[in-house]
């Protein structure tokens, strides 16, 4: 019996060795030990093979994580912003030089002893400021139109092709700007002004919208707000890098080189978008619904998202919903308060502490880098840990989406559970009919983020206002630099607002909602330049420019107060579809079906 039991372990032993280990027909312990050692060595070899295989799988998984679609979208945001930022610093100097050329084409040649003072003429300075202001106005005007065009194109051809146009068309614009630099004088200035018309098809506002739409479509809902913040951080990082490198290239290799490099980077970005970013069908974005508004009116559909909407409560009662409207109003006031802070610090530092151009350059570069680091590294962690903290404080907001047909007593699979991949992980079938292949469980959509994101948005504006107000107490130069490094800690309101508005609207309205929010942010930036510019100049005349910081903080607090009126709809509420004429259609779109219960009162 003992020999029979040990036979499988002795299959590789030779007969002679077996005979040597057998005395009087009895198996010795050496034979068993020899077979056991063989078996152990095979197990060790198998374990080593599994360990090497596991290391390979881990390495591949890490590489896949690095080149994940989320990271590819983030890098696209950095690359395109870098391409746009190369020419932002040199373009002002180009205008200054061309204005100087135009001035001396109508005046006698310069006869001074110092050639560096050739262009230091009040008329040249005034005309440079005027023409550059015209360039800024046309850029904003054409960029706003580009915002509507990009949103319309996304719904027609999809985000990827739209984004390719937003990078290829600017390459054409940069080529025309190189021609303007070669022309010089008044002709060069006019060419520069006319090139802004190209921005209508592809410009610096459209690509931001399209990348945010793409991120909102491919990223899991629980990650959406964090990715919006990281994406804005990548924008800031690309901007800071482009500002510094563009100015250095112009000083080292000539005035044309930043434009040439920008053209090459735009072409690289176009190729990158084509081969590295995913294709998203316009039909998938609209949930298979056909657009109800066609023609020229289709350009302005994002504005309808901001208007009060009708929702059907779980009880069947129809109510007006103002959550999106108050959110957009609060965001507008927040942009009005916070977006002027970098310019305000520059003005205050220049007038009070006599900052030079190099000081302001270091100041703004440090501000942009700090803001990018905060949004890329700290913001996602604040959102993730903040959601857990908020759920502990408000456990009634926790909910998990159940699969269709699942009863309330059934438990959903955990989100990190994977299907069986080895035979021993599959239970034996109870009947004679074979079981099907193990299926991947439907992802569990966590709804833990939406309520906290709105909470974070309100407090982010307050923190930003307080930090801005503290700048008024600066008495030394290093206090200004400290303020520039501390102010980014109040960033995060813009990506948080994007995360909230995508949660407040149905999936078919997501692109329009982001378009409307981007448009409101752009209007807020225009308004803050005029409003706080007037406030600062008025207070500077009476010798109290520091009071501007208090006005800034007050508007930030008002914005947070307005956001208190923005709330999420009750559980099970449905958005009443609009047929374009202001009447509800026959279909309804579920929004926030599994959100924790709230009182069904007018919202």
Coordinates of C-alpha atoms in Angstrom, one line a residue:
X1 CA 0.0 0.0 0.0
X2 CA 2.8 2.3 0.8
X3 CA 4.5 1.7 -2.5
X4 CA 1.2 2.4 -4.4
X5 CA 0.7 5.6 -2.6
X6 CA 4.2 6.9 -3.4
X7 CA 4.3 5.7 -7.0
X8 CA 3.4 9.2 -8.5
X9 CA 6.4 10.6 -6.8
X10 CA 8.8 8.0 -8.2
X11 CA 7.9 8.3 -11.9
X12 CA 11.3 9.8 -12.8
X13 CA 13.4 7.3 -10.7
X14 CA 15.3 4.6 -12.7
X15 CA 14.7 0.9 -12.0
X16 CA 18.3 0.5 -10.8
X17 CA 17.9 3.3 -8.3
X18 CA 14.7 1.8 -7.1
X19 CA 16.4 -1.6 -6.6
X20 CA 19.2 0.1 -4.7
X21 CA 16.7 1.6 -2.4
X22 CA 14.7 -1.7 -2.0
X23 CA 15.8 -4.2 0.6
X24 CA 14.1 -7.6 0.8
X25 CA 11.2 -6.3 -1.3
X26 CA 10.5 -3.4 1.0
X27 CA 10.6 0.3 -0.2
X28 CA 13.1 2.4 1.7
X29 CA 12.5 5.8 3.0
X30 CA 15.2 7.2 0.7
X31 CA 13.0 6.5 -2.4
X32 CA 10.1 8.4 -0.8
X33 CA 12.4 11.3 0.2
X34 CA 13.9 11.4 -3.3
X35 CA 10.4 11.7 -4.8
X36 CA 9.4 14.3 -2.3
X37 CA 12.4 16.4 -3.1
X38 CA 11.5 16.2 -6.8
X39 CA 8.0 17.4 -6.0
X40 CA 9.1 20.3 -3.9
X41 CA 11.5 21.4 -6.6
X42 CA 8.7 21.4 -9.1
X43 CA 6.5 23.4 -6.8
X44 CA 9.4 25.9 -6.3
X45 CA 9.9 26.2 -10.0
X46 CA 6.2 26.7 -10.5
X47 CA 6.1 29.4 -7.8
X48 CA 9.1 31.2 -9.3
X49 CA 7.4 31.1 -12.7
X50 CA 4.2 32.5 -11.2
X51 CA 6.1 35.2 -9.4
X52 CA 7.9 36.2 -12.6
X53 CA 4.6 36.1 -14.4
X54 CA 3.0 38.2 -11.7
X55 CA 5.8 40.8 -11.9
X56 CA 5.3 41.0 -15.7
X57 CA 1.6 41.5 -15.2
X58 CA 2.2 44.2 -12.6
X59 CA 4.7 46.0 -14.9
X60 CA 2.2 45.9 -17.7
X61 CA -0.6 47.1 -15.5
X62 CA 1.6 50.0 -14.4
X63 CA 2.5 50.9 -17.9
X64 CA -1.2 50.8 -18.9
X65 CA -2.0 53.0 -15.9
X66 CA 0.6 55.6 -17.1
X67 CA -0.8 55.6 -20.6
X68 CA -4.4 55.4 -19.5
X69 CA -7.0 57.5 -21.4
X70 CA -7.3 59.8 -18.4
X71 CA -3.5 60.6 -18.5
X72 CA -3.6 60.9 -22.2
X73 CA -6.3 63.6 -22.0
X74 CA -4.3 65.4 -19.3
X75 CA -1.2 65.5 -21.4
X76 CA -3.2 66.7 -24.3
X77 CA -4.4 69.7 -22.2
X78 CA -0.8 70.5 -21.3
X79 CA 0.6 70.1 -24.8
X80 CA -2.1 72.3 -26.5
X81 CA -1.9 75.0 -23.8
X82 CA 1.9 75.0 -24.2
X83 CA 1.5 75.5 -27.9
X84 CA -0.8 78.5 -27.4
X85 CA 1.4 80.0 -24.7
X86 CA 4.6 80.2 -26.7
X87 CA 3.6 83.4 -28.4
X88 CA 1.7 85.1 -25.6
X89 CA 4.8 87.0 -24.2
X90 CA 6.6 87.7 -27.5
X91 CA 3.5 89.0 -29.2
X92 CA 3.4 92.2 -27.1
X93 CA 7.1 92.9 -27.9
X94 CA 6.3 92.2 -31.6
X95 CA 3.6 94.8 -31.5
X96 CA 6.0 97.3 -29.8
X97 CA 8.6 96.8 -32.5
X98 CA 6.2 97.1 -35.4
X99 CA 4.7 100.2 -33.9
X100 CA 8.2 101.7 -33.7
X101 CA 8.8 100.8 -37.4
X102 CA 5.5 102.4 -38.3
X103 CA 6.3 105.5 -36.3
X104 CA 9.7 106.1 -38.0
X105 CA 8.2 105.5 -41.5
X106 CA 6.3 108.8 -41.0
X107 CA 8.9 110.7 -38.9
X108 CA 12.6 111.6 -39.3
X109 CA 15.1 108.9 -38.4
X110 CA 16.3 108.6 -34.8
X111 CA 19.3 110.7 -34.1
X112 CA 19.9 110.0 -30.4
X113 CA 23.1 108.8 -28.8
X114 CA 21.6 105.7 -27.2
X115 CA 20.0 103.2 -29.7
X116 CA 18.1 101.4 -26.9
X117 CA 16.0 104.6 -26.5
X118 CA 15.0 104.6 -30.1
X119 CA 11.4 103.3 -29.4
X120 CA 11.0 105.1 -26.1
X121 CA 8.5 107.6 -27.4
X122 CA 5.1 108.4 -25.8
X123 CA 3.3 108.2 -29.2
X124 CA 4.7 104.7 -29.8
X125 CA 3.7 103.6 -26.3
X126 CA 0.2 104.9 -26.7
X127 CA -0.3 103.4 -30.1
X128 CA 1.1 100.0 -28.9
X129 CA -1.4 100.0 -26.0
X130 CA -4.3 100.9 -28.3
X131 CA -3.6 98.3 -31.0
X132 CA -2.9 95.7 -28.4
X133 CA -6.2 96.4 -26.8
X134 CA -7.9 96.1 -30.1
X135 CA -6.2 92.7 -30.6
X136 CA -7.4 91.6 -27.1
X137 CA -11.0 92.7 -27.9
X138 CA -11.1 90.9 -31.3
X139 CA -9.5 87.8 -29.6
X140 CA -12.2 87.7 -27.0
X141 CA -15.0 88.3 -29.5
X142 CA -13.8 85.7 -31.9
X143 CA -13.0 83.3 -29.1
X144 CA -16.6 83.6 -27.8
X145 CA -17.9 82.7 -31.2
X146 CA -15.4 79.9 -31.3
X147 CA -16.9 78.6 -28.1
X148 CA -20.3 78.2 -29.7
X149 CA -18.8 76.7 -32.9
X150 CA -16.8 74.1 -31.0
X151 CA -19.8 73.1 -29.0
X152 CA -21.9 72.7 -32.1
X153 CA -19.2 70.7 -33.9
X154 CA -18.8 68.3 -30.9
X155 CA -22.4 67.3 -31.4
X156 CA -22.0 66.9 -35.1
X157 CA -18.6 65.2 -35.6
X158 CA -17.5 64.2 -32.1
X159 CA -14.9 65.6 -29.7
X160 CA -11.8 64.1 -31.3
X161 CA -12.2 65.6 -34.8
X162 CA -13.3 68.9 -33.2
X163 CA -10.2 69.0 -31.1
X164 CA -8.0 68.3 -34.1
X165 CA -9.5 71.4 -35.8
X166 CA -8.9 73.4 -32.6
X167 CA -5.1 72.6 -32.9
X168 CA -4.6 72.5 -36.7
X169 CA -6.4 75.8 -37.4
X170 CA -4.2 77.7 -34.9
X171 CA -1.1 76.3 -36.7
X172 CA -2.4 78.1 -39.8
X173 CA -2.9 81.3 -37.8
X174 CA 0.6 81.2 -36.5
X175 CA 2.0 80.8 -40.0
X176 CA 0.1 84.0 -41.0
X177 CA 1.5 85.7 -37.9
X178 CA 5.0 84.8 -39.0
X179 CA 4.2 86.5 -42.3
X180 CA 3.1 89.5 -40.3
X181 CA 6.4 89.6 -38.4
X182 CA 8.3 89.5 -41.7
X183 CA 6.1 92.3 -43.1
X184 CA 6.6 94.5 -40.1
X185 CA 5.2 98.1 -39.7
X186 CA 1.5 98.9 -40.1
X187 CA 1.1 96.0 -42.6
X188 CA 2.2 93.5 -40.0
X189 CA -0.1 95.0 -37.4
X190 CA -3.1 94.8 -39.7
X191 CA -2.2 91.1 -40.6
X192 CA -2.1 90.3 -36.9
X193 CA -5.5 91.9 -36.4
X194 CA -7.1 90.0 -39.3
X195 CA -5.6 86.6 -38.2
X196 CA -7.8 86.7 -35.2
X197 CA -10.8 85.9 -37.4
X198 CA -9.2 82.4 -37.8
X199 CA -9.8 82.0 -34.1
X200 CA -13.6 81.6 -34.8
X201 CA -12.9 78.1 -36.2
X202 CA -10.1 77.1 -33.9
X203 CA -9.1 79.0 -30.8
X204 CA -8.0 79.0 -27.2
X205 CA -11.5 78.7 -25.8
X206 CA -12.8 76.0 -28.0
X207 CA -10.1 73.5 -27.2
X208 CA -10.6 74.0 -23.4
X209 CA -14.3 73.2 -23.8
X210 CA -13.7 70.1 -26.0
X211 CA -11.1 68.6 -23.7
X212 CA -13.4 69.1 -20.7
X213 CA -16.3 67.4 -22.7
X214 CA -14.0 64.5 -23.6
X215 CA -12.9 64.1 -20.0
X216 CA -16.5 64.2 -18.8
X217 CA -17.5 61.5 -21.2
X218 CA -14.7 58.9 -20.7
X219 CA -13.9 59.4 -17.0
X220 CA -16.0 57.6 -14.4
X221 CA -18.5 59.8 -12.6
X222 CA -16.7 59.4 -9.3
X223 CA -13.5 60.7 -10.8
X224 CA -14.9 63.5 -12.9
X225 CA -14.4 66.4 -10.5
X226 CA -10.9 65.4 -9.7
X227 CA -10.0 65.0 -13.3
X228 CA -11.5 68.4 -14.1
X229 CA -9.2 69.9 -11.5
X230 CA -6.1 68.0 -12.8
X231 CA -7.0 69.1 -16.3
X232 CA -7.1 72.8 -15.3
X233 CA -3.8 72.3 -13.5
X234 CA -2.3 70.9 -16.7
X235 CA -3.6 74.1 -18.5
X236 CA -1.8 76.2 -15.9
X237 CA 1.4 74.2 -16.1
X238 CA 1.4 74.5 -19.9
X239 CA 0.7 78.2 -19.6
X240 CA 3.5 78.9 -17.1
X241 CA 6.0 76.8 -19.2
X242 CA 5.0 78.5 -22.4
X243 CA 5.3 82.0 -20.9
X244 CA 8.9 81.3 -19.6
X245 CA 10.2 79.4 -22.6
X246 CA 8.5 81.7 -25.2
X247 CA 10.2 84.8 -23.8
X248 CA 13.6 83.1 -23.6
X249 CA 13.4 81.8 -27.1
X250 CA 12.6 85.3 -28.4
X251 CA 15.6 86.7 -26.6
X252 CA 18.1 84.0 -27.6
X253 CA 17.1 83.1 -31.2
X254 CA 15.1 86.1 -32.6
X255 CA 11.6 87.4 -32.6
X256 CA 10.3 84.8 -35.1
X257 CA 11.4 81.7 -33.3
X258 CA 8.6 81.4 -30.7
X259 CA 6.0 81.5 -33.6
X260 CA 7.9 78.9 -35.5
X261 CA 8.1 76.6 -32.5
X262 CA 4.4 77.2 -31.7
X263 CA 3.5 76.1 -35.3
X264 CA 5.5 72.9 -34.9
X265 CA 3.9 72.1 -31.5
X266 CA 0.4 72.7 -32.9
X267 CA 1.1 70.1 -35.6
X268 CA 2.5 67.7 -33.1
X269 CA -0.6 68.2 -30.9
X270 CA -2.9 67.5 -33.9
X271 CA -1.1 64.2 -34.6
X272 CA -1.3 63.4 -30.9
X273 CA -5.0 64.0 -30.7
X274 CA -5.6 61.8 -33.7
X275 CA -3.7 58.7 -32.5
X276 CA -3.8 59.0 -28.7
X277 CA -7.2 60.2 -27.8
X278 CA -10.3 58.0 -28.0
X279 CA -13.1 58.4 -30.5
X280 CA -16.5 59.3 -29.0
X281 CA -19.5 59.1 -31.2
X282 CA -21.9 62.1 -31.1
X283 CA -24.8 59.7 -30.9
X284 CA -23.4 58.1 -27.7
X285 CA -23.0 61.6 -26.2
X286 CA -26.7 62.4 -26.9
X287 CA -27.9 59.0 -25.7
X288 CA -29.2 58.3 -29.1
X289 CA -31.5 61.4 -29.0
X290 CA -31.8 63.6 -32.1
X291 CA -31.3 67.3 -31.6
X292 CA -34.6 69.1 -31.4
X293 CA -33.2 72.5 -32.3
X294 CA -31.7 72.7 -35.8
X295 CA -30.1 75.4 -37.9
X296 CA -28.5 78.5 -36.5
X297 CA -30.5 78.1 -33.3
X298 CA -28.5 75.0 -32.5
X299 CA -25.5 77.2 -31.7
X300 CA -27.3 78.7 -28.8
X301 CA -28.7 75.5 -27.2
X302 CA -26.1 75.7 -24.3
X303 CA -27.8 78.9 -23.1
X304 CA -31.1 76.9 -22.5
X305 CA -29.3 74.8 -19.9
X306 CA -28.9 77.9 -17.7
X307 CA -32.6 78.7 -17.7
X308 CA -35.0 77.3 -15.1
X309 CA -36.0 73.8 -15.9
X310 CA -39.0 71.6 -15.1
X311 CA -38.6 68.4 -13.2
X312 CA -41.0 65.7 -12.4
X313 CA -40.8 64.6 -8.7
X314 CA -41.2 61.0 -7.6
X315 CA -44.7 61.7 -6.6
X316 CA -45.5 62.9 -10.2
X317 CA -45.7 66.6 -9.2
X318 CA -44.0 69.0 -11.7
X319 CA -41.8 71.7 -10.2
X320 CA -39.5 74.4 -11.4
X321 CA -35.8 73.7 -10.8
X322 CA -33.4 76.6 -10.4
X323 CA -30.3 74.8 -9.2
X324 CA -28.3 75.2 -12.5
X325 CA -29.3 78.9 -12.8
X326 CA -28.1 79.7 -9.2
X327 CA -25.0 77.6 -9.8
X328 CA -24.1 79.6 -12.9
X329 CA -24.8 82.9 -11.2
X330 CA -22.6 82.0 -8.3
X331 CA -19.8 80.9 -10.7
X332 CA -20.1 84.2 -12.5
X333 CA -19.7 86.2 -9.2
X334 CA -16.9 83.8 -8.2
X335 CA -15.0 84.5 -11.4
X336 CA -15.6 88.2 -11.0
X337 CA -14.0 88.0 -7.5
X338 CA -11.2 85.5 -8.0
X339 CA -10.0 85.9 -11.6
X340 CA -8.8 89.5 -11.1
X341 CA -6.5 88.5 -8.2
X342 CA -3.3 87.9 -10.3
X343 CA -3.7 91.3 -12.1
X344 CA -4.6 93.0 -8.8
X345 CA -1.5 91.7 -7.1
X346 CA 0.7 92.9 -10.1
X347 CA -0.9 96.4 -10.0
X348 CA -0.5 96.7 -6.2
X349 CA 3.0 95.4 -6.2
X350 CA 4.0 97.8 -9.0
X351 CA 2.4 100.9 -7.6
X352 CA 3.2 100.3 -3.9
X353 CA 6.4 98.2 -3.9
X354 CA 7.8 99.4 -7.2
X355 CA 8.0 95.9 -8.8
X356 CA 10.0 95.8 -12.1
X357 CA 9.1 93.7 -15.1
X358 CA 11.4 90.8 -14.0
X359 CA 9.8 90.9 -10.5
X360 CA 6.3 90.6 -12.0
X361 CA 7.5 87.8 -14.3
X362 CA 8.8 85.7 -11.4
X363 CA 5.7 86.6 -9.4
X364 CA 3.2 85.4 -12.1
X365 CA 5.3 82.3 -13.0
X366 CA 5.4 81.2 -9.4
X367 CA 1.6 81.8 -9.1
X368 CA 0.9 79.7 -12.2
X369 CA 3.3 76.9 -11.1
X370 CA 1.8 76.8 -7.6
X371 CA -1.7 76.7 -8.9
X372 CA -0.9 73.9 -11.3
X373 CA 0.8 71.8 -8.6
X374 CA -2.2 72.4 -6.3
X375 CA -4.7 71.3 -8.9
X376 CA -2.7 68.3 -10.1
X377 CA -1.5 66.9 -6.8
X378 CA -3.6 68.3 -3.9
X379 CA -7.0 68.9 -5.4
X380 CA -7.8 65.2 -6.2
X381 CA -6.8 64.2 -2.7
X382 CA -8.9 66.9 -1.1
X383 CA -11.9 65.8 -3.2
X384 CA -11.4 62.1 -2.4
X385 CA -10.9 62.5 1.4
X386 CA -13.5 65.3 1.6
X387 CA -16.1 63.0 0.1
X388 CA -15.4 60.3 2.7
X389 CA -15.5 62.9 5.5
X390 CA -18.8 64.3 4.2
X391 CA -20.3 60.9 4.0
X392 CA -19.4 60.2 7.6
X393 CA -21.0 63.5 8.6
X394 CA -24.0 63.0 6.4
X395 CA -24.5 59.2 5.9
X396 CA -28.0 59.8 4.5
X397 CA -26.3 61.0 1.2
X398 CA -24.6 57.6 0.6
X399 CA -26.2 55.6 -2.1
X400 CA -25.2 52.9 -4.6
X401 CA -26.8 52.3 -8.0
X402 CA -28.4 48.9 -8.3
X403 CA -28.4 47.0 -11.6
X404 CA -31.7 46.8 -13.5
X405 CA -34.0 44.1 -12.2
X406 CA -32.3 43.9 -8.8
X407 CA -34.5 44.0 -5.8
X408 CA -33.8 46.3 -2.9
X409 CA -32.8 43.3 -0.8
X410 CA -30.2 42.1 -3.2
X411 CA -26.7 43.3 -2.5
X412 CA -24.6 44.8 -5.3
X413 CA -21.2 43.5 -6.1
X414 CA -18.4 45.5 -4.7
X415 CA -16.8 47.9 -7.2
X416 CA -13.4 46.3 -7.0
X417 CA -14.6 42.7 -7.6
X418 CA -13.2 41.1 -10.8
X419 CA -14.6 38.1 -12.7
X420 CA -13.2 34.6 -12.1
X421 CA -10.1 33.9 -14.2
X422 CA -9.2 30.4 -12.9
X423 CA -11.3 27.2 -12.9
X424 CA -11.0 26.8 -9.2
X425 CA -12.7 30.2 -8.7
X426 CA -15.9 29.1 -10.5
X427 CA -18.5 27.2 -8.4
X428 CA -19.7 23.9 -9.8
X429 CA -23.1 23.9 -11.5
X430 CA -26.0 22.5 -9.6
X431 CA -27.7 21.0 -12.7
X432 CA -26.7 19.2 -15.9
X433 CA -26.8 22.3 -18.1
X434 CA -23.4 24.0 -18.2
X435 CA -23.0 27.4 -16.9
X436 CA -22.1 30.3 -19.1
X437 CA -18.8 32.2 -18.9
X438 CA -18.3 34.4 -15.9
X439 CA -19.6 37.9 -16.7
X440 CA -18.0 41.2 -15.6
X441 CA -20.4 42.8 -13.0
X442 CA -21.8 46.1 -14.0
X443 CA -19.9 48.9 -12.5
X444 CA -21.3 50.4 -9.4
X445 CA -21.9 54.1 -9.8
X446 CA -21.1 55.8 -6.6
X447 CA -23.0 59.0 -5.9
X448 CA -20.8 60.1 -3.0
X449 CA -19.2 63.0 -4.8
X450 CA -21.9 65.4 -6.0
X451 CA -23.1 66.8 -2.6
X452 CA -19.6 67.4 -1.3
X453 CA -18.5 69.0 -4.5
X454 CA -21.1 71.7 -4.1
X455 CA -20.0 72.1 -0.4
X456 CA -16.4 72.4 -1.5
X457 CA -17.3 75.0 -4.2
X458 CA -18.9 77.3 -1.6
X459 CA -16.0 77.1 0.9
X460 CA -13.4 77.4 -1.8
X461 CA -14.7 80.8 -2.8
X462 CA -14.6 81.9 0.9
X463 CA -11.0 80.7 1.3
X464 CA -10.0 82.4 -1.9
X465 CA -11.6 85.7 -0.7
X466 CA -9.9 85.5 2.7
X467 CA -6.5 84.8 1.2
X468 CA -6.9 87.7 -1.2
X469 CA -8.0 90.0 1.6
X470 CA -4.8 89.1 3.6
X471 CA -2.7 90.6 0.8
X472 CA -3.9 94.0 1.9
X473 CA -1.8 93.6 5.0
X474 CA 1.5 93.3 3.0
X475 CA 4.2 95.7 4.0
X476 CA 7.3 94.1 2.4
X477 CA 8.1 92.7 -1.0
X478 CA 8.4 89.2 0.2
X479 CA 4.8 89.5 1.6
X480 CA 3.6 89.8 -2.0
X481 CA 5.5 86.7 -3.1
X482 CA 4.1 84.9 -0.1
X483 CA 0.6 85.9 -1.2
X484 CA 1.2 84.7 -4.7
X485 CA 2.2 81.3 -3.4
X486 CA -0.7 81.1 -0.9
X487 CA -3.5 82.3 -3.2
X488 CA -3.5 79.0 -5.3
X489 CA -4.6 77.2 -2.2
X490 CA -8.0 78.7 -2.8
X491 CA -8.1 77.4 -6.3
X492 CA -10.5 74.6 -7.3
X493 CA -13.8 76.4 -7.6
X494 CA -13.8 76.2 -11.4
X495 CA -13.3 72.4 -11.7
X496 CA -15.6 71.8 -8.7
X497 CA -18.3 73.8 -10.6
X498 CA -17.8 71.7 -13.7
X499 CA -18.2 68.5 -11.6
X500 CA -21.4 69.9 -10.0
X501 CA -23.0 71.0 -13.3
X502 CA -22.3 67.7 -14.9
X503 CA -24.1 66.0 -12.0
X504 CA -27.0 68.4 -12.1
X505 CA -27.7 67.8 -15.8
X506 CA -28.6 64.7 -17.6
X507 CA -25.9 62.9 -19.7
X508 CA -27.4 64.2 -23.0
X509 CA -27.0 67.8 -21.7
X510 CA -23.5 67.4 -20.4
X511 CA -21.8 69.0 -23.4
X512 CA -24.2 71.9 -23.5
X513 CA -23.8 72.4 -19.7
X514 CA -20.0 72.6 -20.0
X515 CA -20.4 75.0 -22.9
X516 CA -22.6 77.3 -20.9
X517 CA -20.3 77.2 -17.9
X518 CA -17.3 78.0 -20.1
X519 CA -19.1 80.9 -21.7
X520 CA -20.1 82.3 -18.2
X521 CA -16.5 82.0 -17.1
X522 CA -15.4 84.0 -20.1
X523 CA -18.0 86.7 -19.5
X524 CA -16.9 86.9 -15.9
X525 CA -13.3 87.4 -16.9
X526 CA -14.3 90.2 -19.2
X527 CA -16.4 91.8 -16.5
X528 CA -13.8 91.6 -13.8
X529 CA -11.2 93.4 -15.9
X530 CA -13.4 96.4 -16.4
X531 CA -15.1 96.4 -12.9
X532 CA -12.1 96.0 -10.7
X533 CA -9.9 98.0 -13.0
X534 CA -12.2 100.9 -12.3
X535 CA -12.4 100.2 -8.6
X536 CA -8.6 100.0 -8.3
X537 CA -8.0 103.3 -10.2
X538 CA -10.7 105.0 -8.1
X539 CA -9.2 103.8 -4.8
X540 CA -5.7 104.6 -5.9
X541 CA -6.6 108.2 -6.5
X542 CA -7.5 108.6 -2.9
X543 CA -4.4 106.8 -1.8
X544 CA -6.1 103.6 -0.6
X545 CA -5.6 100.9 -3.3
X546 CA -5.4 98.2 -0.7
X547 CA -9.2 98.5 -0.2
X548 CA -9.6 96.7 -3.5
X549 CA -8.6 93.5 -1.8
X550 CA -11.5 93.9 0.6
X551 CA -14.0 94.5 -2.2
X552 CA -12.6 91.4 -3.9
X553 CA -13.2 89.3 -0.8
X554 CA -16.7 90.7 -0.3
X555 CA -17.8 89.6 -3.8
X556 CA -16.3 86.1 -3.2
X557 CA -18.4 85.8 0.0
X558 CA -21.5 87.0 -1.9
X559 CA -20.8 84.3 -4.6
X560 CA -20.7 81.7 -1.9
X561 CA -24.0 83.0 -0.5
X562 CA -25.6 82.7 -4.0
X563 CA -24.5 79.1 -4.2
X564 CA -26.4 78.3 -1.1
X565 CA -29.6 78.5 -3.3
X566 CA -28.2 75.9 -5.7
X567 CA -29.3 72.5 -4.6
X568 CA -29.6 69.0 -6.0
X569 CA -33.0 67.7 -7.1
X570 CA -34.9 65.3 -4.9
X571 CA -34.4 61.5 -5.3
X572 CA -36.1 60.0 -8.3
X573 CA -36.7 63.3 -10.0
X574 CA -36.8 63.5 -13.8
X575 CA -36.0 66.3 -16.1
X576 CA -39.0 67.2 -18.3
X577 CA -37.7 67.4 -21.9
X578 CA -38.1 70.6 -23.8
X579 CA -39.1 70.5 -27.4
X580 CA -37.5 73.8 -28.2
X581 CA -40.6 75.9 -27.9
X582 CA -40.7 76.1 -24.1
X583 CA -43.1 73.2 -23.6
X584 CA -42.3 69.9 -22.1
X585 CA -42.0 66.9 -24.4
X586 CA -43.4 63.5 -23.9
X587 CA -40.1 62.0 -22.7
X588 CA -38.4 62.6 -19.4
X589 CA -34.7 62.1 -18.5
X590 CA -33.9 60.6 -15.1
X591 CA -31.4 62.6 -13.1
X592 CA -30.0 61.6 -9.8
X593 CA -32.4 58.7 -9.5
X594 CA -30.5 57.0 -6.7
X595 CA -29.7 60.1 -4.7
X596 CA -30.5 60.0 -1.0
X597 CA -34.0 61.2 -0.3
X598 CA -34.7 64.9 0.1
X599 CA -37.9 66.7 0.9
X600 CA -40.0 67.2 -2.2
X601 CA -40.4 70.9 -1.9
X602 CA -40.0 73.5 -4.6
X603 CA -36.4 73.6 -5.8

